[in-house]
Coordinates of C-alpha atoms in Angstrom, one line a residue:
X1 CA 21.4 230.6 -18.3
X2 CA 20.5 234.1 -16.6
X3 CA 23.3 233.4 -14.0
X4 CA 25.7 232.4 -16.5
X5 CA 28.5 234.6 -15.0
X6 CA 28.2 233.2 -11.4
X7 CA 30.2 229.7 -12.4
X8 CA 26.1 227.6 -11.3
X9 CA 26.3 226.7 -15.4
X10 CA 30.2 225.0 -14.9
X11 CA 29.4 222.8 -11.9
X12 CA 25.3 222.0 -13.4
X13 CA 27.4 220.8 -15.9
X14 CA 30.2 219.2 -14.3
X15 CA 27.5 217.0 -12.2
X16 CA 25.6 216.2 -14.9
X17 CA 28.0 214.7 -16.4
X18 CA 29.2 212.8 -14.0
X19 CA 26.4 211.7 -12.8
X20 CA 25.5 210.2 -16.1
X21 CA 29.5 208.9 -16.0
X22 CA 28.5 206.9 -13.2
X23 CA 25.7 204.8 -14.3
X24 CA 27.7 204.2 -17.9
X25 CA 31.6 204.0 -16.9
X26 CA 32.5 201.5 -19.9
X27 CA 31.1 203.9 -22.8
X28 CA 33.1 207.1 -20.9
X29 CA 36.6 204.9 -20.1
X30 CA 36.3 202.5 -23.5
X31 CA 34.0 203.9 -25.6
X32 CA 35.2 203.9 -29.5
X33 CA 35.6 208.2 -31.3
X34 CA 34.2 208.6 -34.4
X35 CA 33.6 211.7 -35.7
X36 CA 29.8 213.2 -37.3
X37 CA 29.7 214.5 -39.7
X38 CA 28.4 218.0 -39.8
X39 CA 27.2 220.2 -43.0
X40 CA 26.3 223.9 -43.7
X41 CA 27.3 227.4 -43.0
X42 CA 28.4 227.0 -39.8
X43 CA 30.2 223.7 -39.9
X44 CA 33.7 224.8 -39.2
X45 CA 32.6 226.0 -35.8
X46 CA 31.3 222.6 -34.4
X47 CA 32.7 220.1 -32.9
X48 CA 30.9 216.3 -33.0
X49 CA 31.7 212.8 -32.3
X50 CA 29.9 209.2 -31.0
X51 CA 31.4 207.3 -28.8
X52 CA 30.2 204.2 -28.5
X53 CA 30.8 201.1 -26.2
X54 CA 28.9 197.4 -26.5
X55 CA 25.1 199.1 -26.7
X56 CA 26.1 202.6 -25.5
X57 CA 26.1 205.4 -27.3
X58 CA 26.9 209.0 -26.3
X59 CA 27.3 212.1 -28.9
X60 CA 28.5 215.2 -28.3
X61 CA 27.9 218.7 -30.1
X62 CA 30.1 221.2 -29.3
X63 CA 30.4 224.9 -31.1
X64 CA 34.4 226.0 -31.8
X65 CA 35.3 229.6 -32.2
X66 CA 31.8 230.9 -31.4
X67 CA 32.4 234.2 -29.8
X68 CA 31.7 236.1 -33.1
X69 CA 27.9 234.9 -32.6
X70 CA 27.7 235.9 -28.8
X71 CA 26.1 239.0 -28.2
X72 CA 27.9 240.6 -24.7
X73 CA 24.8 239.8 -22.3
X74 CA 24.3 236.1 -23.2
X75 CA 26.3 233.3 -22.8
X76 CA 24.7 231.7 -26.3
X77 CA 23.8 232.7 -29.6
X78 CA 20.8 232.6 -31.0
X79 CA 19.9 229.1 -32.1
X80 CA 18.7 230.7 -35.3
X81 CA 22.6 231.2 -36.6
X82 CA 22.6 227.4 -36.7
X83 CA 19.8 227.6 -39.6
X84 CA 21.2 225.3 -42.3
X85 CA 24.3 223.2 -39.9
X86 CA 23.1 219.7 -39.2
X87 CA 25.0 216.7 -37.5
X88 CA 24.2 213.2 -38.9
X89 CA 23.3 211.3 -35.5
X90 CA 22.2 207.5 -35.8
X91 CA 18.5 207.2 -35.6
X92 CA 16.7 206.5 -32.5
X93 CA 15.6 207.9 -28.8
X94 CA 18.2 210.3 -27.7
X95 CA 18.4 212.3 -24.1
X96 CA 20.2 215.1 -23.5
X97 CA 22.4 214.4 -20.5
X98 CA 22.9 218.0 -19.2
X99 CA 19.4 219.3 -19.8
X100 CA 17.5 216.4 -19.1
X101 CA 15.4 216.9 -22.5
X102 CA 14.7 214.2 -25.0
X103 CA 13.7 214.1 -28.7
X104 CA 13.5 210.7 -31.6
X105 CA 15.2 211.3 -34.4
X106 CA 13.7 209.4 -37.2
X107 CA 16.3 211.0 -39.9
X108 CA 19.8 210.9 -39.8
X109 CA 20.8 214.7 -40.2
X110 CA 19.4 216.7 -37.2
X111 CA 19.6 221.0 -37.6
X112 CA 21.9 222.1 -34.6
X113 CA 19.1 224.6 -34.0
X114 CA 16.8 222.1 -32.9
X115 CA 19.3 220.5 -30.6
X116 CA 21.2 223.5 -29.0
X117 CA 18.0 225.5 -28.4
X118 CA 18.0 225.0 -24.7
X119 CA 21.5 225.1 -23.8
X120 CA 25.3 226.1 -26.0
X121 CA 26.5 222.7 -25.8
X122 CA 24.7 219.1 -26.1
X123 CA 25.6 215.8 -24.8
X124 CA 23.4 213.3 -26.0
X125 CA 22.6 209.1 -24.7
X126 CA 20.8 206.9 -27.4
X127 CA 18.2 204.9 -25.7
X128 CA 17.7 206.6 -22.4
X129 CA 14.6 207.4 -20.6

């Protein structure tokens, strides 16, 4: 995230996320929206919905109107601001598609500070390696 002004974040992302389009194409072109639900402080300013297709599952987490948090040098706030907000994920192994890191949830409501720690934004597979 040092070189966040260089445009190396937009494209990491960008193939990332198509690579992980390539090996599940059904749950990206069919997969069902839901919504999760999302409690605490901060609620208003994230965005976070499943989609899910035959065994697939993809969430993703997504802050809205964020800027306020941002100090001018960093493209992310501090986790920390997300103290109380949680998403309610289903339960399981889940892998973050654009960082690469993985965590098991075994409750339902997961703190967006332990899932945007690493990077602003999360897009998460249930079940991958």
């Amino acid at each position: 995230l040092e070189n966040w002004r260089t445009g190396q974040i937009k494209q990491r992302v960008i193939t990332r996320l198509l690579e992980d389009r390539a090996t599940a194409s059904a749950l990206y072109a069919d997969g069902d929206y839901r919504p999760l639900p999302v409690t605490g402080e901060h609620a208003p300013h994230v965005i976070a919905f499943l989609r899910e297709h035959g065994d697939g599952r993809l969430a993703v987490i997504v802050p809205r109107l964020w800027s306020r948090f941002i100090p001018n040098d960093r493209p992310q706030p501090d986790p920390r601001i997300w103290s109380d907000t949680a998403v309610t994920l289903p339960e399981g192994h889940w892998t973050n598609v654009i960082t690469g890191g993985s965590m098991d949830l075994m409750k339902a409501e997961q703190h967006l500070s332990e899932i945007l720690t690493a990077f602003p934004v999360a897009v998460l597979r249930l079940g991958t390696a």
